[in-house]
Short mmCIF file of C-alpha atoms and ligand atoms in Angstrom, two decimals:
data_model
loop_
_atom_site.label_atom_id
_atom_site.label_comp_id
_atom_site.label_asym_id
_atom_site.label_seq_id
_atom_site.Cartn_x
_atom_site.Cartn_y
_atom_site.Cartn_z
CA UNK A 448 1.59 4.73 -1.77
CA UNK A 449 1.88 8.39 -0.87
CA UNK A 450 5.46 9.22 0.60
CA UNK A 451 7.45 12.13 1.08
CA UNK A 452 10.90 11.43 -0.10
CA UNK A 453 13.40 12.21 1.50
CA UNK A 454 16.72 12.02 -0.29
CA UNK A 455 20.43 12.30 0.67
CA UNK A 456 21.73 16.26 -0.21
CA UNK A 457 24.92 14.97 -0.16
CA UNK A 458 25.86 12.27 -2.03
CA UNK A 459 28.37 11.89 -4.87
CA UNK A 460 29.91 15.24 -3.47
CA UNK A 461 32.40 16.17 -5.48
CA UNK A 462 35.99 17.22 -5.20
CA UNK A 463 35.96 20.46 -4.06
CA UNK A 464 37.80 23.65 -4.53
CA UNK A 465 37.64 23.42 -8.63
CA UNK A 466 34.85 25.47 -10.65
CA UNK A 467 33.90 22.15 -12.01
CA UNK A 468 33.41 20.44 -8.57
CA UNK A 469 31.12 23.76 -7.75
CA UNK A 470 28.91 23.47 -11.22
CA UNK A 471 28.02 20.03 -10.19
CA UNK A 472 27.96 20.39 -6.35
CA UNK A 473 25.18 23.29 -7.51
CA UNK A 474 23.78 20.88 -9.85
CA UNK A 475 23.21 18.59 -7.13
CA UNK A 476 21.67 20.79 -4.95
CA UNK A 477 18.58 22.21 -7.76
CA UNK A 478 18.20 18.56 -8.52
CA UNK A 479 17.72 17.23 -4.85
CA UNK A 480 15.74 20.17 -3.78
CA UNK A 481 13.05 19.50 -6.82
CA UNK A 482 13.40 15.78 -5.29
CA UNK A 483 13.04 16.24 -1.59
CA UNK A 484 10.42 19.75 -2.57
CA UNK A 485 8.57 18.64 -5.50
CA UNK A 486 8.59 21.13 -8.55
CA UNK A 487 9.40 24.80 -7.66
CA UNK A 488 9.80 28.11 -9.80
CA UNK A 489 13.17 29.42 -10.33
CA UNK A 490 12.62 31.81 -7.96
CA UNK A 491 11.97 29.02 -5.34
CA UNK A 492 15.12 27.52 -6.14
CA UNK A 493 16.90 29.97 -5.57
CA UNK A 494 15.62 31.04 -1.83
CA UNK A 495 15.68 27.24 -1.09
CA UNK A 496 19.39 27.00 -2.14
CA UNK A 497 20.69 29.98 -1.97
CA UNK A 498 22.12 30.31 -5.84
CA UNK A 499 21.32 33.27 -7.50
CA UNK A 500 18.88 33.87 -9.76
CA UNK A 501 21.28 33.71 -13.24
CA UNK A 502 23.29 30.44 -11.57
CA UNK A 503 19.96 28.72 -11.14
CA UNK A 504 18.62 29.65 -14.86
CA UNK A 505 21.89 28.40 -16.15
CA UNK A 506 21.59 25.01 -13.87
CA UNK A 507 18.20 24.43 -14.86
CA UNK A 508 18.89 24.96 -19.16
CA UNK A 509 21.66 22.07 -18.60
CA UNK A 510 19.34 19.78 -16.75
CA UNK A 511 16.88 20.16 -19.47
CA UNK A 512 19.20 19.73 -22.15
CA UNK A 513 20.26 16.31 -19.94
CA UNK A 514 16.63 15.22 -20.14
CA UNK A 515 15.88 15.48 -16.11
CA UNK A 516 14.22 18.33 -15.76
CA UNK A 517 11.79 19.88 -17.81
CA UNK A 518 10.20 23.87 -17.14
CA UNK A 519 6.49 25.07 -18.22
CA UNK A 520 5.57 29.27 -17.96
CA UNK A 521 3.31 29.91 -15.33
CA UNK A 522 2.50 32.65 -13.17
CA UNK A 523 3.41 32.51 -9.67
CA UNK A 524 2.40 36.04 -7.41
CA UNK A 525 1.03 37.72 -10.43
CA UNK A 526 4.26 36.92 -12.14
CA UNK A 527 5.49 34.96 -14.68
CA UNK A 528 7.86 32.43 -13.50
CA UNK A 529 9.18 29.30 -15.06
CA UNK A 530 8.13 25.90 -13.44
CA UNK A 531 10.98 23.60 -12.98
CA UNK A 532 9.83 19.78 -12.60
CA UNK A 533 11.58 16.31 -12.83
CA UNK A 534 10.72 14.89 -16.07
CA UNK A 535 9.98 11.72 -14.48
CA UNK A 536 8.51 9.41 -17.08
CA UNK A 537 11.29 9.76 -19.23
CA UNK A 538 13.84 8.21 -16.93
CA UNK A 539 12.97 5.28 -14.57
CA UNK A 540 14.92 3.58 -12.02
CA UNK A 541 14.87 -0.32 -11.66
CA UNK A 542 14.42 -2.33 -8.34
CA UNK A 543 14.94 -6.27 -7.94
CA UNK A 544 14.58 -8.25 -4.92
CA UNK A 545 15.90 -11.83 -5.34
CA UNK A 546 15.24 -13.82 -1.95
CA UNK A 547 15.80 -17.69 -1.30
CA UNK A 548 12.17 -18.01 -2.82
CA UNK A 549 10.88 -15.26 -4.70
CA UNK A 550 11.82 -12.40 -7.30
CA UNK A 551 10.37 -9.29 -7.47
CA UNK A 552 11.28 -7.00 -10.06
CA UNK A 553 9.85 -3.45 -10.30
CA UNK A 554 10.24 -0.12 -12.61
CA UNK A 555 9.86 3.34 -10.36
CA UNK A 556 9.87 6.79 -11.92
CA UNK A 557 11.85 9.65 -10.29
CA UNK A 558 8.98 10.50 -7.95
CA UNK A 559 9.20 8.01 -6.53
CA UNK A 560 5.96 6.23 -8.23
CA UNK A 561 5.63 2.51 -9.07
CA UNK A 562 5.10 2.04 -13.09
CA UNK A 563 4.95 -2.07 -12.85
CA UNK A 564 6.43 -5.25 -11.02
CA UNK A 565 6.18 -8.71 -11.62
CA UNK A 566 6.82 -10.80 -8.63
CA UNK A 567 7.65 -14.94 -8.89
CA UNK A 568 7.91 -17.56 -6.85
CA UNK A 569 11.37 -19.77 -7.17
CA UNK A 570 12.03 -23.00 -5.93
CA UNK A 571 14.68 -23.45 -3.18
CA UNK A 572 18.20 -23.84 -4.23
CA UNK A 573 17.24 -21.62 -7.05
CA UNK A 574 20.36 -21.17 -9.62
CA UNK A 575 22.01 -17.08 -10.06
CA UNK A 576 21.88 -18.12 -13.76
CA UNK A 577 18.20 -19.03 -14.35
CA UNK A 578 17.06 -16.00 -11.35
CA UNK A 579 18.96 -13.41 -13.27
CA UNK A 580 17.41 -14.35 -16.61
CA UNK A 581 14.12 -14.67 -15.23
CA UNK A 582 14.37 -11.08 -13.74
CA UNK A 583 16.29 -10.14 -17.50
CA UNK A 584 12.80 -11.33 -19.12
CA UNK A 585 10.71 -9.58 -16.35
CA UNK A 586 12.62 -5.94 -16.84
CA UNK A 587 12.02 -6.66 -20.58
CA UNK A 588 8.18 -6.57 -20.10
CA UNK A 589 8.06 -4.16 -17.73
CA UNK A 590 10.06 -1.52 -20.33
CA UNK A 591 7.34 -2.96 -23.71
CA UNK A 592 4.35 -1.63 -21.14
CA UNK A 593 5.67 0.91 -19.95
CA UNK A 594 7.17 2.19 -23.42
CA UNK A 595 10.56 2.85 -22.54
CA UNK A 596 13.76 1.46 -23.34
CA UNK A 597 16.92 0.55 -21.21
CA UNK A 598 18.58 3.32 -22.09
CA UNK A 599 15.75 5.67 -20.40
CA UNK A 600 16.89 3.53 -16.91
CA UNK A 601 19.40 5.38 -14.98
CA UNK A 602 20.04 2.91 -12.28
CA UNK A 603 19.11 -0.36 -11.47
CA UNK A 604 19.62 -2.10 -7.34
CA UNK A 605 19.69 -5.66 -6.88
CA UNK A 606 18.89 -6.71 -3.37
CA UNK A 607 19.56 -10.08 -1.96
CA UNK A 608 19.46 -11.77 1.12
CA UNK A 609 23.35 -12.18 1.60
CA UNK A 610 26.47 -10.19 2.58
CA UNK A 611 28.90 -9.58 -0.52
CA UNK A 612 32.45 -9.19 -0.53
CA UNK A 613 32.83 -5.83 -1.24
CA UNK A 614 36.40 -7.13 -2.50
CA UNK A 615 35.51 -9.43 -5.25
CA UNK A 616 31.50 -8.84 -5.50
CA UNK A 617 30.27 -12.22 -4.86
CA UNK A 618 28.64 -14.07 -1.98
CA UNK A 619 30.15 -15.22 0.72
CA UNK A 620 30.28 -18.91 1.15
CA UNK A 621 28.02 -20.02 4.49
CA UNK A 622 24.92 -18.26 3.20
CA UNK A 623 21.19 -19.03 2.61
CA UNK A 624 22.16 -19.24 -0.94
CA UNK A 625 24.71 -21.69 -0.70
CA UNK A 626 24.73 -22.04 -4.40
CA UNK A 627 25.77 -18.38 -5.79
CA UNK A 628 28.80 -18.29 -3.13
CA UNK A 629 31.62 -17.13 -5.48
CA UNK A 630 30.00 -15.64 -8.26
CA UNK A 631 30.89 -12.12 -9.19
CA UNK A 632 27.37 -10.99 -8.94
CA UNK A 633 27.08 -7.89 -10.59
CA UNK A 634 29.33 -8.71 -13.37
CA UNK A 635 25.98 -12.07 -13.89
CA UNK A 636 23.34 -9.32 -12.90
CA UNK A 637 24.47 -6.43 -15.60
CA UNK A 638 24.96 -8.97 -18.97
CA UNK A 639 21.13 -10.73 -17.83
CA UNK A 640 19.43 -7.22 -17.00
CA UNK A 641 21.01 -5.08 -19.85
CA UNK A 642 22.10 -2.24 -17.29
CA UNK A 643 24.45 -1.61 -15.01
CA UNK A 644 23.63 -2.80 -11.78
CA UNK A 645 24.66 -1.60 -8.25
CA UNK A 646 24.06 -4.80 -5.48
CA UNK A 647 22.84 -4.48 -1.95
CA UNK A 648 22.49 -6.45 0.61
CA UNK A 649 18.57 -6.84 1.25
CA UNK A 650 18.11 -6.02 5.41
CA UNK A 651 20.32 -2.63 4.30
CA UNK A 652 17.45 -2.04 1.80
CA UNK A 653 14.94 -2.32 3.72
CA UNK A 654 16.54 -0.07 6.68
CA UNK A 655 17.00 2.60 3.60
CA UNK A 656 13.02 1.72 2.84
CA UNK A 657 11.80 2.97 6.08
CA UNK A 658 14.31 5.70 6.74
CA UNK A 659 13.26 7.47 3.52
CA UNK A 660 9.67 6.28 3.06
CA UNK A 661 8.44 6.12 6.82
CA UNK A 662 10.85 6.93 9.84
CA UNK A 663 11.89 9.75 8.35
CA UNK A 664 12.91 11.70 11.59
CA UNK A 665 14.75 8.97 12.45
CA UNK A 666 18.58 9.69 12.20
CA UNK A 667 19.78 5.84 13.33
CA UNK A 668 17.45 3.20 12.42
CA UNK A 669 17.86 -0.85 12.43
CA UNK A 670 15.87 -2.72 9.82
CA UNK A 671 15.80 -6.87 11.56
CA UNK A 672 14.81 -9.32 8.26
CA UNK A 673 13.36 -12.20 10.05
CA UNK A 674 12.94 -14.54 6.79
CA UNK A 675 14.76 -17.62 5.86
CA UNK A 676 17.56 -15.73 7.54
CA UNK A 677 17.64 -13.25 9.79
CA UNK A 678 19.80 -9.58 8.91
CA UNK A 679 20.04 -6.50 9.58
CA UNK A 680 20.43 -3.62 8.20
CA UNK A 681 21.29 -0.27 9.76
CA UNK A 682 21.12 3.38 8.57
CA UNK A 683 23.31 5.88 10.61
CA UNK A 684 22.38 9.47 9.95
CA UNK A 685 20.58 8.81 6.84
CA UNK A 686 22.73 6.78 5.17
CA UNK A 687 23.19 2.95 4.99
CA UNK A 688 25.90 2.07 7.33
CA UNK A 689 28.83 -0.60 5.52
CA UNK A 690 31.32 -2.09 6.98
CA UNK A 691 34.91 -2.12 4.98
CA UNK A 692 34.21 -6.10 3.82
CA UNK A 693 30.54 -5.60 3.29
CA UNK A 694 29.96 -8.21 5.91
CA UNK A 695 28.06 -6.31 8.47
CA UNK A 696 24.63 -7.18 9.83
CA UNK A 697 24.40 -11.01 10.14
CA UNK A 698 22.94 -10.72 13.85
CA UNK A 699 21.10 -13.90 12.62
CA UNK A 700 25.04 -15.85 13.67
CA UNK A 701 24.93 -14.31 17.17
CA UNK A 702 24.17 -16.75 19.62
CA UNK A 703 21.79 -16.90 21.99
CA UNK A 704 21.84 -20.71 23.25
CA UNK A 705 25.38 -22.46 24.08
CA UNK A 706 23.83 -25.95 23.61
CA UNK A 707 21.66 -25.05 20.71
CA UNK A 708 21.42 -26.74 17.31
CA UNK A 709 24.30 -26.37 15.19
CA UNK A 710 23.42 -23.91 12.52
CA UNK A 711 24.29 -24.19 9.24
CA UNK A 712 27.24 -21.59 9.46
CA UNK A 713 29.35 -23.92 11.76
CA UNK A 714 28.24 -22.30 15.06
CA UNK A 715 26.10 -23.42 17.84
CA UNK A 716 22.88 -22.06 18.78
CA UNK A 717 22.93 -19.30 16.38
CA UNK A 718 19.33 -16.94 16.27
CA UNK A 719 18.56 -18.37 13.15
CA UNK A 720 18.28 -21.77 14.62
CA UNK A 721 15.62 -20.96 16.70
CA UNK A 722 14.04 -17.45 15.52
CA UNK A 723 14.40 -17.55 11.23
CA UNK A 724 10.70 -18.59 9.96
CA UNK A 725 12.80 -21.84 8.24
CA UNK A 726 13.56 -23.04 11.92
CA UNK A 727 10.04 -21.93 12.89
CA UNK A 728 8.37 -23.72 10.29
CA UNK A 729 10.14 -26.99 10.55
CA UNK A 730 9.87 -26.55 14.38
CA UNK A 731 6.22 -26.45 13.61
CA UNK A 732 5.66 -29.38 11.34
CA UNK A 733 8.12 -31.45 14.09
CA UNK A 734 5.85 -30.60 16.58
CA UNK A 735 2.46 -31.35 14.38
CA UNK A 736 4.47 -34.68 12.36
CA UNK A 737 3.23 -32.85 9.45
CA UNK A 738 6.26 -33.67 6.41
CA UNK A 739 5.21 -30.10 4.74
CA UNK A 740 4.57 -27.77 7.11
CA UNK A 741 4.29 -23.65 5.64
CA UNK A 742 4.96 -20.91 6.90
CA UNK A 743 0.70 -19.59 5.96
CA UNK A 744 -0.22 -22.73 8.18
CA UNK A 745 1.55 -21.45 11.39
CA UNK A 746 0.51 -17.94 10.65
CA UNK A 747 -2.77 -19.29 10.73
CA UNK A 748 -2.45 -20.92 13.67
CA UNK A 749 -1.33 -18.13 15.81
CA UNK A 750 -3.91 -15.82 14.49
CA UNK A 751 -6.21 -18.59 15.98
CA UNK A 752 -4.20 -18.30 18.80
CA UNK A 753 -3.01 -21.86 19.61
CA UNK A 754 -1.21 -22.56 22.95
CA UNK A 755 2.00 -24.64 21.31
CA UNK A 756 2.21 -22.45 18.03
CA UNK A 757 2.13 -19.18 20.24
CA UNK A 758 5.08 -21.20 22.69
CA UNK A 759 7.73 -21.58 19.51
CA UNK A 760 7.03 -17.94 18.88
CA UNK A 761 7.16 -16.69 22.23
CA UNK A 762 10.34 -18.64 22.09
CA UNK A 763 11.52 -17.15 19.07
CA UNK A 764 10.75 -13.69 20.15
CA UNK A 765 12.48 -14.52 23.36
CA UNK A 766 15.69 -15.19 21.70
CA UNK A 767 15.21 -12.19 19.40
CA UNK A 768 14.89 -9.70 22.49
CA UNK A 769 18.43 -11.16 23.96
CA UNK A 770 20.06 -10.16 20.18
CA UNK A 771 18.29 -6.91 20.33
CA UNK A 772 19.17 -5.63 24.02
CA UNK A 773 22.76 -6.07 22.26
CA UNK A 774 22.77 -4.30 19.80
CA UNK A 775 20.45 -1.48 21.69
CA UNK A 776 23.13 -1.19 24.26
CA UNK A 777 25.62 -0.74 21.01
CA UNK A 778 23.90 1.12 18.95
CA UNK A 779 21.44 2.99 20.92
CA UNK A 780 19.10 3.30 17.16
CA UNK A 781 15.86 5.62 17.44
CA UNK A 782 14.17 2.89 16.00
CA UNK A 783 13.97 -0.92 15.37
CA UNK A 784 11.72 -2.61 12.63
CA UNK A 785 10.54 -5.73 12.50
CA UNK A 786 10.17 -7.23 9.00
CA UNK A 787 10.07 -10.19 6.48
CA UNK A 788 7.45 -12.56 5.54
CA UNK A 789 5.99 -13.06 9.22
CA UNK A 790 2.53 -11.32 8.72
CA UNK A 791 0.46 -11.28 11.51
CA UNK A 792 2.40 -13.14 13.28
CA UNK A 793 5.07 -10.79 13.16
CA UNK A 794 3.35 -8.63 16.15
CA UNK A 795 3.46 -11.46 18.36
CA UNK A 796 7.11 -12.43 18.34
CA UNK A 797 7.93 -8.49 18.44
CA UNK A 798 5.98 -8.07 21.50
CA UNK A 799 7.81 -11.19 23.20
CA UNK A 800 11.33 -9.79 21.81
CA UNK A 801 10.18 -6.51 23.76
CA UNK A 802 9.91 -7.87 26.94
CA UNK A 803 13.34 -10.18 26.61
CA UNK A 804 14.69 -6.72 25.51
CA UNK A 805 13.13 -4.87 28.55
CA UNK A 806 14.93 -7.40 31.19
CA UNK A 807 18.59 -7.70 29.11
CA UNK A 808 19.09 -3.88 28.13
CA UNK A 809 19.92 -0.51 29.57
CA UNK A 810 16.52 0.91 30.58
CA UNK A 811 17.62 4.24 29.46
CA UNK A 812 18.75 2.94 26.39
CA UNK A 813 15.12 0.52 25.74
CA UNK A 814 13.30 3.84 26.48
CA UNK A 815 14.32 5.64 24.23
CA UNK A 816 14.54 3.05 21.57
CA UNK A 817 10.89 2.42 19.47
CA UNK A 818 10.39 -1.31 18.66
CA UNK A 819 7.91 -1.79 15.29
CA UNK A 820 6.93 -3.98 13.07
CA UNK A 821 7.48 -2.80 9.36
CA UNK A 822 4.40 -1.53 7.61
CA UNK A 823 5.81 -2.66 4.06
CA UNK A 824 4.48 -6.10 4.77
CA UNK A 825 6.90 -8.19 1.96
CA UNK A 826 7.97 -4.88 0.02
CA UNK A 827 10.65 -3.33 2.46
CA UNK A 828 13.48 -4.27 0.12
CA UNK A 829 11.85 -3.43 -3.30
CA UNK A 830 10.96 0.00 -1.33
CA UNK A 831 14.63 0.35 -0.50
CA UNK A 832 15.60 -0.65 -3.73
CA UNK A 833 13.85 2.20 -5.24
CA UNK A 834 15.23 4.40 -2.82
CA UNK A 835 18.71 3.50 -3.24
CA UNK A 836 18.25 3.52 -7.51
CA UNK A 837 16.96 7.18 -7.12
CA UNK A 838 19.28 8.30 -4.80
CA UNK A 839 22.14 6.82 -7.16
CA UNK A 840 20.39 8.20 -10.24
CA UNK A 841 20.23 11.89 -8.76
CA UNK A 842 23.96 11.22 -8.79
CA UNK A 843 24.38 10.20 -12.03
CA UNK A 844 21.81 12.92 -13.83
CA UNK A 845 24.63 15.36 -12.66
CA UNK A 846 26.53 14.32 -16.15
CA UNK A 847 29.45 12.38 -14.75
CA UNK A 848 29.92 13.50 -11.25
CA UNK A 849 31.93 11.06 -9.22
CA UNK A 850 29.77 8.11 -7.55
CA UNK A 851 30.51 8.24 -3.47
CA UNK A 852 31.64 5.13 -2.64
CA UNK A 853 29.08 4.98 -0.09
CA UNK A 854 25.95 4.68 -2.38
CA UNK A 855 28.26 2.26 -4.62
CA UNK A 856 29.75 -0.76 -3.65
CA UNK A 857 33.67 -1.24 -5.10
ZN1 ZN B 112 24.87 -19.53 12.38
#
């Protein structure tokens, strides 16, 4: 996949005022300017950042030293000039995407380039223990073909399909993985992987996903996961937006019928109960008397376009548009995407979403908001992962420069 990164400028910014704060502000700056630009002479790095010519030699010596960058002669205007690229096959980041029935687990170098992935699927009710040391063994054969070792990984993202207390780093009970509720996650995820591991929530990832890898010009962007569950994720001016508790984002609880089903949370006619592809696939097999009804066999039968199946999506999409003129009237976002596991269908309940979201919102605000469906098919999150790992790893290449605690969660 050919993207054009786009990377945050100013994360992990430093205390400022002190000489060191400066040094690895500047550091920063060279280093997300080769990431954002691609590799530059010194001479570009300096007009593109505005650091003279001797601060930029001296920036770029350190970052070789530090194994991130490395510089080739070439000539450049009849010149010579020194080359300055990221030495991207040294260091890799790590992305895993754990959902309530697959793993995917995939090595990136700095450019943004996929080296390898190894994707699973798990059975439901899947245990933390057994996931994590299945995507332990995976990152181990990834690094023996790829010939690197984990200390060449400078970050490694976790994504998975719940909201984590930011206080004690587990998953809150009430969630499609009923089973790792309480669990300090990251403490499980760093002693199984062999690295340390930042989590995210997966709809967050994939709004990162298609604010750096696709939407770029879009400043405010909502990422809806219609899976198992439903999330969302939002990014607000680039960056991922998180509440204080880390509990932001489960539209999939907002309800949309008073005398619905009773969802699994505790509420009543919750979106999940009626739009998540579980409630659409057992809606499905209910209405066929089929005892294992998939989600490929409903897919299938709205590509063939049958009258019922395309009813429980219309349905679906219905109920999605209602959640979505809400949180367009909030939010006002330049742009909402539509992904998950849906496939084709996915175009179908979007377009009846649109038209529930036409009659509920402000018309000003539906204008000027684009509805999509996510062109990452199943790899939004992984995307996002890899996003997130690189954005966290241009922090840490600076040598120690403090983490912002909006790229980490505490
Ligand atoms: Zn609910």
């Amino acid at each position: 996949m050919a993207q054009r990164p786009k990377t945050e400028p100013s994360l992990g910014t430093p205390r400022s005022g002190s000489q060191q704060g400066l040094r690895v502000r500047n550091r920063q700056l060279v280093l997300t300017t080769i990431l954002n630009e691609g590799a530059a002479t010194q001479s570009e790095l300096a007009r593109s950042t505005g650091l003279s010519q001797g601060t930029i030699s001296s920036l770029v010596k350190e970052l070789v030293a530090d194994r991130v960058v490395e510089t080739e002669a070439v000539v450049s205007s009849g010149r010579r000039a020194t080359l300055v690229s990221l030495k991207s096959d040294a260091q890799i980041v790590v992305g895993v995407d754990v959902g309530r029935t697959h793993l995917r687990v995939a090595t990136f170098n700095l450019r943004h380039e996929l080296l390898g992935r190894k994707d699973f699927a798990l059975e439901l009710g899947h245990s933390y223990t057994q996931t994590l040391a299945l995507a332990g063994e995976c990152l181990t054969e990834l690094l023996e073909v790829s010939g690197h070792d984990r200390a060449a990984i400078l970050s490694c993202v976790v994504g998975i399909p719940v909201s984590i207390d930011t206080y004690s780093m587990s998953v809150i009970q009430g969630s499609v993985l009923p089973t790792w509720a309480g669990v300090d996650l990251r403490e499980v995820s760093e002693q199984h992987l062999g690295t340390p591991v930042t989590l995210e929530n997966d709809a967050n990832l994939g709004a990162l996903a298609h604010s750096v890898y696709d939407d770029t010009e879009a400043k405010n962007l909502v990422y809806i996961k219609i899976a198992s569950g439903i999330g969302a994720g939002l990014v607000q001016d680039g960056r991922i937006y998180r509440s204080t508790s880390g509990l932001s984002g489960e539209i999939g609880h907002f309800q949309v019928f008073d005398a619905g089903t009773v969802c699994y949370c505790g509420n009543r006619g919750c979106l999940e109960t009626i739009a998540s592809t579980r409630s659409l696939v057992a809606d499905f097999g209910r209405m066929r008397m089929n005892p294992e009804p998939t989600l490929s066999g409903l897919v299938a039968e709205v590509e063939a376009r049958d009258p019922a199946v395309l009813r429980l999506i219309d349905d679906a999409g219905a109920a999605l548009g209602k959640t979505l003129a809400v949180l367009a009237n909030l939010l006002a976002p330049d742009v909402i995407v539509i992904g998950g596991p849906l496939g084709s269908a996915a175009a179908d309940l979007l377009e009846a979403a649109r038209v529930a979201a036409h009659r509920q919102a402000l018309p000003a605000v539906e204008a000027s908001t684009n509805f999509k469906v996510s062109r990452f098919k199943n790899d939004a999150e992984l995307w996002g992962a890899c996003a997130l790992a690189i954005q966290i790893a241009g922090v840490r290449a600076l040598g120690g420069g403090p983490l912002s605690s909006s790229i980490t969660i505490k």
